[in-house]
Structure formats: structure tokens, C-alpha cells
XYZ file of C-alpha atoms in Angstrom:
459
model
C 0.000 0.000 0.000
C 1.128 3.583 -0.568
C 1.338 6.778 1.457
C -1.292 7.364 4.248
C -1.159 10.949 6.604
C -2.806 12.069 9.694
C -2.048 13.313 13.148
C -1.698 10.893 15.658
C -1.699 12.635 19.059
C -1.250 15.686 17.166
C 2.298 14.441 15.962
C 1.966 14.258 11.781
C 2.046 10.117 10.823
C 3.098 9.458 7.167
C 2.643 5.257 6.310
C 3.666 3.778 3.578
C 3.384 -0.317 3.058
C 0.535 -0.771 5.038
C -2.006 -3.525 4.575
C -5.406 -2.054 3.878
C -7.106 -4.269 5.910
C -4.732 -3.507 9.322
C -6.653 -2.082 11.817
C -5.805 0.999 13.932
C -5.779 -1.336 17.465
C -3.299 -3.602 15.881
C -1.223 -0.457 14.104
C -0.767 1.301 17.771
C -0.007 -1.430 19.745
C 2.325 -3.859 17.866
C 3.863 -1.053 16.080
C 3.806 2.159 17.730
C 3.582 0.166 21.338
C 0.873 2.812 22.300
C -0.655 0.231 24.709
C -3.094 1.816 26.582
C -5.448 1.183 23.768
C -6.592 -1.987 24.844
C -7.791 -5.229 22.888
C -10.981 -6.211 24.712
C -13.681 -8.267 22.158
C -11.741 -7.059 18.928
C -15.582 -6.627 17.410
C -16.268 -3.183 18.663
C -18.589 -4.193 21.382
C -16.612 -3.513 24.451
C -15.078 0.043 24.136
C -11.457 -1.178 25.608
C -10.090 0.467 22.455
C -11.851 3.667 21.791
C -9.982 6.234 20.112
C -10.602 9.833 19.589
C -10.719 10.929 15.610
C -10.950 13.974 13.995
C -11.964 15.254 10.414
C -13.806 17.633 8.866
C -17.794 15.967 10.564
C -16.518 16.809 13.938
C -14.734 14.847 16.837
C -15.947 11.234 17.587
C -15.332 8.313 20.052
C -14.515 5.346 17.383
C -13.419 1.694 17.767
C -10.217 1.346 17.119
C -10.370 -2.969 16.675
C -12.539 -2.419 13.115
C -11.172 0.646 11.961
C -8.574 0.406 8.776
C -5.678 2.488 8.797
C -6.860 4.241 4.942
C -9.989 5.124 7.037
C -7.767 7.407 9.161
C -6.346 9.673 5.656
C -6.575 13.102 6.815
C -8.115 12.653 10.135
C -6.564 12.855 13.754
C -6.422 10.320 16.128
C -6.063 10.693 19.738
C -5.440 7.718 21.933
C -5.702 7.626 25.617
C -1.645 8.358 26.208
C -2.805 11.915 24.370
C -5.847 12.908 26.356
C -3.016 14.236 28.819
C -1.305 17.596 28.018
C 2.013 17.967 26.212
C 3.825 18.188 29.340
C 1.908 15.358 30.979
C -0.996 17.702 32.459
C -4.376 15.754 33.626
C -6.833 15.912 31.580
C -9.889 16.808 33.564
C -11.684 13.304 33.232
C -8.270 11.603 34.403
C -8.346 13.914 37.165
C -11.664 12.952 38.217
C -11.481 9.328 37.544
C -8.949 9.893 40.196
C -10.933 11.629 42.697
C -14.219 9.682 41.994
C -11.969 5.902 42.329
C -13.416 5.480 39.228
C -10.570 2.814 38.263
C -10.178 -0.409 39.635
C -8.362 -3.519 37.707
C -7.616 -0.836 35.097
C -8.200 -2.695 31.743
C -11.362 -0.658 30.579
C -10.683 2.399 32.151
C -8.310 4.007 28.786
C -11.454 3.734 26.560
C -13.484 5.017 29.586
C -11.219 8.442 29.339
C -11.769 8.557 25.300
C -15.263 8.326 25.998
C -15.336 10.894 28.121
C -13.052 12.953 26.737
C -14.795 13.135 23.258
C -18.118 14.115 25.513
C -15.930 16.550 27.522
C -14.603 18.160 24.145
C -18.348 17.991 22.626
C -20.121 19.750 25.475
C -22.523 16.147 25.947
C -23.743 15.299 29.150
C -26.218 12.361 28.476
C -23.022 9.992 30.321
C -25.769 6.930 30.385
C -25.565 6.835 26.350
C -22.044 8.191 26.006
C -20.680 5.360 28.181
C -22.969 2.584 27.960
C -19.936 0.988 24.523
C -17.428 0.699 27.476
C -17.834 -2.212 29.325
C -16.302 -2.292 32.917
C -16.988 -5.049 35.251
C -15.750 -4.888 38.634
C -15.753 -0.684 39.143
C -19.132 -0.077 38.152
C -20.412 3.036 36.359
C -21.914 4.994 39.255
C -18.246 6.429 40.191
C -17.486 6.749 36.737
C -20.474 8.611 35.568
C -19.732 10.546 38.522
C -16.461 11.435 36.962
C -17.492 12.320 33.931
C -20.274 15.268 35.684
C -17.536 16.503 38.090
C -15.564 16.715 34.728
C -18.016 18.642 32.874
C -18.086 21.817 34.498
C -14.228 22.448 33.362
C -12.763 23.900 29.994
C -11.817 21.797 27.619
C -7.780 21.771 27.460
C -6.328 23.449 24.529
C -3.873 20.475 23.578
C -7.601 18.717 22.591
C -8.187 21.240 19.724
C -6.770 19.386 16.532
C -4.827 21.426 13.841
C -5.727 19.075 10.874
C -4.398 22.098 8.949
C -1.045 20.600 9.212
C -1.106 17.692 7.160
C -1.491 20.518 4.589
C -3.974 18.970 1.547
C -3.351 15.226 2.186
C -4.376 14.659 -1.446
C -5.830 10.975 -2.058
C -4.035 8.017 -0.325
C -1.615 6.168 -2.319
C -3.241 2.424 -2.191
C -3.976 -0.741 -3.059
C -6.816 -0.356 -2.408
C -9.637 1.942 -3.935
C -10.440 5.468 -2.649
C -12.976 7.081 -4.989
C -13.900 10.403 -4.412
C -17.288 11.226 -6.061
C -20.206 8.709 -7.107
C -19.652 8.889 -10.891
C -16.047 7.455 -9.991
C -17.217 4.783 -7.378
C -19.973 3.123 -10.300
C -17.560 3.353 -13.020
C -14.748 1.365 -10.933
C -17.697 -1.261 -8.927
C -18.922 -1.938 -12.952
C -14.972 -3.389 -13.858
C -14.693 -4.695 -9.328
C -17.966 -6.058 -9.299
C -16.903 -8.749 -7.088
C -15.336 -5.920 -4.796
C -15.951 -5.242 -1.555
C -17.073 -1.512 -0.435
C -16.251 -0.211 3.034
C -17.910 2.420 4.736
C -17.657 2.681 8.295
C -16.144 -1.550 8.718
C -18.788 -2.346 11.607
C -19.183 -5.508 9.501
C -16.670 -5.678 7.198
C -14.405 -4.930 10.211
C -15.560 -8.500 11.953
C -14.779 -10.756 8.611
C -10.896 -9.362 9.408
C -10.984 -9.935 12.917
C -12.917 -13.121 13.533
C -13.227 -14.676 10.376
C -9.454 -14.004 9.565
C -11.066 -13.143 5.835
C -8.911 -12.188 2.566
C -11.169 -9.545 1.479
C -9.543 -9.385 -1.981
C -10.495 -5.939 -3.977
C -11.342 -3.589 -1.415
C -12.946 0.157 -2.027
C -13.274 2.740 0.910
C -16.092 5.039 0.450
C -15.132 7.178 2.880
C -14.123 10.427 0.669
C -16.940 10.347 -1.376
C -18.935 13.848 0.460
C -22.169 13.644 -1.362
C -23.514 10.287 0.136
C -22.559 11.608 3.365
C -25.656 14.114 3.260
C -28.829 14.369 4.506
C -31.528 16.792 3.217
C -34.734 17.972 2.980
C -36.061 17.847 -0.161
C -40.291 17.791 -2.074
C -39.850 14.277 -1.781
C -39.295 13.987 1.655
C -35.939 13.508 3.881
C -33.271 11.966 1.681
C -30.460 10.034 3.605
C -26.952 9.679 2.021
C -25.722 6.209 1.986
C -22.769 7.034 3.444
C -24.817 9.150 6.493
C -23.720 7.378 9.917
C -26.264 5.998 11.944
C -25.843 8.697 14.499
C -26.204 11.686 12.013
C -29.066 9.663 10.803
C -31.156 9.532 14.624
C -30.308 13.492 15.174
C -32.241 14.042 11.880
C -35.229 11.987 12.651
C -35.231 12.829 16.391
C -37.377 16.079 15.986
C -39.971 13.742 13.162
C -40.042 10.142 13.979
C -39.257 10.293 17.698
C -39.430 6.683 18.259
C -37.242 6.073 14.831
C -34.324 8.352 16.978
C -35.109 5.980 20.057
C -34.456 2.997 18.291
C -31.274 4.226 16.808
C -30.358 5.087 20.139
C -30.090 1.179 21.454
C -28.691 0.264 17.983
C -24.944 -0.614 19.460
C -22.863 2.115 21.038
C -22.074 5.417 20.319
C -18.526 3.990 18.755
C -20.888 1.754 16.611
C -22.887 4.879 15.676
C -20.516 7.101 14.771
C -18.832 4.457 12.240
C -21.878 2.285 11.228
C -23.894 4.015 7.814
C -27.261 3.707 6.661
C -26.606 2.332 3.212
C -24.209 -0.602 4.735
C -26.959 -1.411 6.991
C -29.849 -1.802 4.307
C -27.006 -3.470 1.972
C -25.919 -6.322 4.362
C -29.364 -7.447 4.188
C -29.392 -8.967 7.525
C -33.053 -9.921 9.035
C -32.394 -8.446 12.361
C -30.849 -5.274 10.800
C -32.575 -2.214 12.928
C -33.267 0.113 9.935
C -35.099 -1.483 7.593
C -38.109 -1.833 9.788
C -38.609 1.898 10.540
C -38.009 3.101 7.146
C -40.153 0.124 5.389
C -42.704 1.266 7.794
C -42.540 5.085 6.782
C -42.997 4.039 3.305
C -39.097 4.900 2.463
C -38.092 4.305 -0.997
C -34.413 2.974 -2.257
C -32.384 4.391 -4.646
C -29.515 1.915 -6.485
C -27.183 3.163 -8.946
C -24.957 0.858 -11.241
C -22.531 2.705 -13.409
C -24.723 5.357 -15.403
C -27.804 3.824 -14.484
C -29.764 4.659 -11.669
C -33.554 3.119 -9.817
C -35.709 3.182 -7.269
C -37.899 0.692 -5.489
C -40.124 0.504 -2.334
C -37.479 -0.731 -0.138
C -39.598 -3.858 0.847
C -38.614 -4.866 -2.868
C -34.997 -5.015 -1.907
C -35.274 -7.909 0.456
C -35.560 -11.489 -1.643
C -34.699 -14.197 0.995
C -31.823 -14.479 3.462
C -28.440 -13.286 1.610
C -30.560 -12.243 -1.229
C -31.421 -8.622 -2.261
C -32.530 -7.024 -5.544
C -28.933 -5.953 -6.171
C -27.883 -6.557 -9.674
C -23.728 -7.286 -10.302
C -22.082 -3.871 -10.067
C -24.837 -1.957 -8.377
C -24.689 -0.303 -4.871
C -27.084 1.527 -2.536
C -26.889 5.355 -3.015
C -29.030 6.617 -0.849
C -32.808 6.406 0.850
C -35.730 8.808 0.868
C -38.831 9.193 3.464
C -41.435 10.783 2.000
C -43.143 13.896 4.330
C -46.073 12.234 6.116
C -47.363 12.917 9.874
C -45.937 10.812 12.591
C -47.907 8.065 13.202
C -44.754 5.933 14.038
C -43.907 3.407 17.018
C -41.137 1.365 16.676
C -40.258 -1.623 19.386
C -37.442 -3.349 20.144
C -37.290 -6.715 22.158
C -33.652 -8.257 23.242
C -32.369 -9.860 25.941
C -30.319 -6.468 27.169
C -32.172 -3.512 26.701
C -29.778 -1.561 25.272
C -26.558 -2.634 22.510
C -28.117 -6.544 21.584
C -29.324 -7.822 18.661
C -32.892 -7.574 18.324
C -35.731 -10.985 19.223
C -38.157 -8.951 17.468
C -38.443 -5.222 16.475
C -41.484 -4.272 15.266
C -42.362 -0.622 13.769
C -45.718 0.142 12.607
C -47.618 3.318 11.461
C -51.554 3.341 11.451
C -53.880 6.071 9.983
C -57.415 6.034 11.168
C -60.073 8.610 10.074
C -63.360 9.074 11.758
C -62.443 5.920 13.443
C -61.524 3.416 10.801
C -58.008 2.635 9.820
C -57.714 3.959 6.182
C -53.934 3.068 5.979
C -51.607 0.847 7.915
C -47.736 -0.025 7.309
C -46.527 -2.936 9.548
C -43.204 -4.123 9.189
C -40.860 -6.986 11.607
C -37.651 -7.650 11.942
C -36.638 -11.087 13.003
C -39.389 -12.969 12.005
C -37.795 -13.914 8.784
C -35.062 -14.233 6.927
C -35.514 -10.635 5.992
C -37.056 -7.547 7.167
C -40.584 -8.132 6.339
C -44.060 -5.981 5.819
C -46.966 -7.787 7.278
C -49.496 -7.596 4.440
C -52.103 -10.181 5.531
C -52.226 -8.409 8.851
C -52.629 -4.675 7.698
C -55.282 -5.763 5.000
C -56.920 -7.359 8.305
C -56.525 -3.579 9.729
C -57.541 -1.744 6.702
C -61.347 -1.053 6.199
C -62.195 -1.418 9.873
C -62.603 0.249 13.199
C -59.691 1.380 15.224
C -61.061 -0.954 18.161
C -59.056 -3.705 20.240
C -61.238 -6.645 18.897
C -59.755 -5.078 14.830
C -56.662 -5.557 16.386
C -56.962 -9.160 17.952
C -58.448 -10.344 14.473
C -55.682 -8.904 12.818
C -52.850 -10.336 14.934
C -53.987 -14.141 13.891
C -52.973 -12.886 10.632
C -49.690 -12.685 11.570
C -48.866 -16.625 11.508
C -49.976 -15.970 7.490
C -47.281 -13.455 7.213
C -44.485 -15.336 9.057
C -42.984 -18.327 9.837
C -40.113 -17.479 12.314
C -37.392 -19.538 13.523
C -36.498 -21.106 16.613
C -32.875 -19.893 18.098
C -31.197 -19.257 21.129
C -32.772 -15.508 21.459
C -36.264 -17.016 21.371
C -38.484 -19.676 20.077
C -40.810 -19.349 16.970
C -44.041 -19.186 19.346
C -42.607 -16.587 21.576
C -41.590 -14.728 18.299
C -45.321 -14.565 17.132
C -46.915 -14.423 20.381
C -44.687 -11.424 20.980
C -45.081 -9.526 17.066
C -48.946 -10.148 17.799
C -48.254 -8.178 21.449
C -46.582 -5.301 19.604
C -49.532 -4.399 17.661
C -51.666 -4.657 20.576
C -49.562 -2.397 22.348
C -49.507 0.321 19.479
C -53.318 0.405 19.882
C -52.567 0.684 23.206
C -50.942 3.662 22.888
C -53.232 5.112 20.377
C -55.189 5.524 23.328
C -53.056 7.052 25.768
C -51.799 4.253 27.653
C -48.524 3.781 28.799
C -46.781 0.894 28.327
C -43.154 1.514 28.007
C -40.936 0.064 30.598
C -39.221 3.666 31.079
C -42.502 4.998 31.621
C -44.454 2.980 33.654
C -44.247 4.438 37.186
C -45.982 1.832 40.265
């Protein structure tokens, strides 16, 4: 591999001969011996190795374990052996771990400081979400959430204020790998790499390295490529780059589709977040992806483009079967649209934790009733097949009728029409049904000023 520049602890780093596919953890430690970072569940789960970066989006907490080195061209990256000052000053969240005995056997704490420091240096205060991708288990959080508030009320140090202005105009990386920079150069390259694979922000990609030890052969990282990064208001509705992370994505619904911005919320940790895009999580195709239910329930339409070419389709359409999507050789997802409508959306997620785990079940549905009948209904499951899923037997059950609990009972014995879900060690294919049927239920619920949220429900 060729030449790759950014600051690392706001020391310029120029690589050259790198492996695409290295990640950052492995970079700082075996080569650079910056140990601090730590190598916890090497699949971004456990925040041991959160690392500050830097580019022109802003400052983020990102794992370190499935990050490449290319994605790091023209960013900084601040470990935890730069959070302190140039002459070894505390940073004010090492200070108050200190005070607060926030540390005790020491691995997790380095990723702990990251974590806080990126929230110190952003001016965010919600700790419970900020924190809850480091794992620690034998301190417990309450002294280190108490940390990070006696933290907050101090100025941010000026050694944490990157110059990225010093790598000058880091120009494109010199690589093996791909590094398009616009859309027109990504489909003309995919057409001739159709076999390729495209990485955006590696929260999957990253684990095929990592766990499955996987030669990924021709590689592309999207990362330069601005326009699918944005996300806009349009006549058509909201239109979502691609390339948008997950977190840009829940601060743009969060004022709309409250519950959409809720769900994103428990989707992984903030590390995950900040790396993890919209258009990788539609394009993996998974059936307990936390996306597609949402925006299949909002009515959100696709958009594909393969070298010149470009379509659209309901994005129900894109799901065939398990590993199979409507994705012709050469084509990629550019970007998804949700048309204006009012919010009539709940979304629901059952796991086994409440927050970070894959999901049983998540249900999203959006009802329209007039003068008391339901004149339109979108229902849509994940993990209750082997692909996200609307439930049509059960909405045309909903359609036509009154907005009444026994509409809603008839309709939920649809639901064994629309799915047949399997039995695995998150739940059995009973439970699965029993509980999709609950979900509806508990929408209507709602409807009618109920509350039946766990986080709500006061004895």
C-alpha cells in the first residue's frame, strides 16, 4: 500500500506499506507500542479500544479494533496516552477518575477516558448513552459517571483542539486499495470490481478481518466520497446519504419520527454509531438489521445506482430471501428517501439487554385512522424472517375497519400468514409470534393514551 497521513496525538504520521485491511488497534499497539489502547472483544462491542478521531464531521469516540488504517487519511487520532497535556498535564476526566476511584483492575478504564473525553470536548452530558460501549466489570459506572459530571463543568484543554491544517492537503491516499472520491467514480470502478468489496464505516466488514481471519480481496473505501454523506430535505421527503452514519441519521429523525431516533439510540454504542452508515446497513441485508423496519414502515423508498444507471424501489422490494437482495452485479445503494407524512410511528425493540443486543423482534408500525376506521396501515418486523418483512395479511386485516381492540386481535392471527419465524437461542418461533402479535396490541394501546413503556411505567 502507498502513502497514508494524519495526526496521531497531534504528531503528523506518514505510512507507507501498510495492509489495507490492518486495523488501527493492531497499528498502535504492535507497532507504535501505544498500549493503553486496549484489545478487549476485537468486534467493537466492548469500548477497551476507543480512540478519539478527527476530520472535517466533527470529533468522535470510534473503535479502534474495526477501523482500517486508509480510514484514518486526513483525520486525527487521539489515543488515551494523548488525552493528557504535552507536558503530561491531567486531563480533567483523568483527574476525576482519580478523585471519583473510578478505576479499579484498570483494563477498561483508557477507553473510559476517550469516551469521556470526546463528551468533555463535545459539550454532551447524556453519560448513560455516552458510556454505555465501554464495558467495565468490577468498578461499576456509578463512580465513573460521577467522573465524567464533576468533569463537565471544566474547559476543555487546549492540547484537545486538533490542527488538521497541518497535514497541509493530504491529497488521495496512495493504495492498493480503492479510494474514490465522487459517485460517478465509485460506479464506473464497482462496474470493472464487481466482485469488490465496499467499506464504509467496517462495523461488519471490520468483523470478517478480525474473527473470520477473511482475505477480502479488492477492497474500495467510500469514505471520501462527500455527497452520500448528506442528509436533506427535499419535495420528496428527507433523503439520507448512503454514506450518512447511523448517528447523524437519529439526530435528523429525532425532531420527526421520535421513536425512529429511540431505536437508533439502542442500535450498538455510540462507537458503533458514529462508524456504522445507513446504506451498509440496508445493503448487508441482515433480518435483524434495525433500519429497515422503521423506514419500510414510513414508506421509504431505495435508490440503487450501477454505473450510469440509476432506480428506485419501495425498499420492501430489496429484500428477496436471506443473503438475497434485488442488487444486480455492479450496483450499490446510493441513498434512501422518506417521503413527508405525519408521525404516526412506534417502533419496538425486544432483546435480551435492553440496550446494545441484537434484536428478538423489532417491530415498527404506522396506522392512519379517520373518523375511526383505519384507512392506511404499514406494519413491518424484523426477526421474524429471513428478511425484514411488511406484514401484508395483517394490515389488509386492519384496513377497512374500526380502530377498536377486537380489529386488532383479528388482525394479529394474521400474523402466523405473514411469518414463519425460527427457533434460536434468542427465542423460540411461538414466543416470536406471540410477541409480534403483542406489539400491535400495544400500538393500539398507545393510540389511546396508555402507557406501556418500561421507562414509563411508574408503580
Amino acid at each position: 500500500m502507498g502513502s497514508l497521513a494524519f495526526l496521531l496525538n497531534g504528531e503528523p504520521v506518514e505510512l507507507d506499506g501498510i495492509e489495507p485491511t490492518r486495523t488501527l488497534l493492531d497499528w498502535l499497539r504492535e507497532t507504535r507500542r501505544l498500549c493503553g489502547t486496549k484489545e478487549g472483544c476485537n468486534e467493537g462491542d466492548c469500548g477497551a479500544c476507543t480512540v478519539m478521531v478527527t476530520d472535517d464531521r466533527g470529533t468522535h469516540a470510534l473503535n479502534a479494533c474495526i477501523l482500517f488504517l486508509p480510514q484514518l487519511h486526513g483525520k486525527a487520532v487521539r489515543t488515551v496516552e494523548g488525552i493528557a497535556g504535552p507536558e503530561r498535564q491531567l486531563h480533567p476526566v483523568q483527574r476525576a477518575m482519580i478523585e471519583c476511584h473510578g478505576s479499579q483492575c484498570g483494563f477498561c478504564t483508557p477507553g473510559f477516558v476517550v469516551s469521556m473525553a470526546v463528551a468533555h470536548l463535545n459539550r454532551q452530558s447524556d453519560f448513560d448513552d455516552r458510556l454505555a460501549g465501554n464495558l467495565c466489570r468490577c468498578t461499576g459506572y456509578a463512580p465513573i459517571v460521577r467522573a465524567a459530571n464533576a468533569a463537565a463543568a471544566h474547559p476543555v484543554p487546549e492540547w484537545m483542539h486538533e490542527n488538521l491544517a497541518i497535514l497541509g492537503d493530504p491529497g488521495r491516499p496512495e493504495a492498493e486499495c480503492h479510494s474514490p472520491e465522487t459517485v460517478e467514480e465509485l460506479s464506473s470502478w464497482y462496474m470493472e470490481n464487481p466482485d469488490a468489496v465496499l467499506i464504509a464505516g467496517a462495523t461488519d466488514v471490520g468483523l470478517w478481518v478480525t474473527k473470520d481471519l477473511r482475505d477480502l480481496g479488492p477492497i474500495a473505501f467510500l469514505g471520501r466520497i462527500g455527497e452520500l454523506k448528506s442528509i436533506r430535505t427535499d419535495g420528496n421527503g428527507l433523503h439520507v446519504g448512503a454514506l450518512a452514519s447511523l448517528a447523524e441519521l437519529g439526530a435528523s429523525v429525532a425532531s420527526l419520527y421520535p421513536d425512529f431516533a429511540e431505536l437508533i439510540r439502542r442500535f450498538g454504542s455510540v462507537q458503533v454509531r458514529n462508524a456504522a452508515t445507513v446504506g451498509g446497513n440496508i445493503a448487508n441485508g441482515s433480518p435483524i438489521g434495525d433500519t429497515p423496519p422503521p423506514l419500510i414502515a414510513l414508506g421509504a423508498t431505495l435508490h440503487l445506482r450501477r454505473g450510469t444507471e440509476r432506480r428506485s424501489m419501495p425498499l420492501e422490494d430489496f429484500f428477496l430471501d436471506y443473503g438475497r437482495q434485488d442488487r444486480r452485479s455492479g450496483e450499490f445503494v446510493e441513498a434512501v428517501t422518506i417521503p413527508h407524512q405525519p408521525d404516526r410511528l412506534k417502533c419496538y425493540k425486544l432483546s435480551k439487554r435492553f440496550d446494545q443486543d441484537i434484536s428478538t423482534v423489532c417491530g415498527c408500525i404506522s396506522v392512519t385512522v379517520h373518523n375511526g376506521s383505519v384507512t392506511e396501515a404499514r406494519v413491518a418486523f424484523g426477526g421474524m424472517a429471513g428478511v425484514p418483512k411488511r406484514a401484508t395479511h395483517t394490515e389488509r386485516a386492519l384496513v377497512g375497519r374500526p380502530w377498536t381492540a377486537d380489529t386488532v386481535d383479528a388482525a394479529r392471527g394474521e400474523l402466523p400468514k405473514d411469518f414463519t419465524p425460527m427457533d434460536d437461542m434468542r427465542g423460540s418461533a411461538e414466543f416470536r409470534l406471540n410477541a409480534a402479535g403483542n406489539l400491535l396490541r400495544r400500538y393500539w394501546l398507545e393510540s389511546t393514551g396508555t402507557a406501556t413503556r418500561v421507562l414509563e411505567v411508574a408503580p
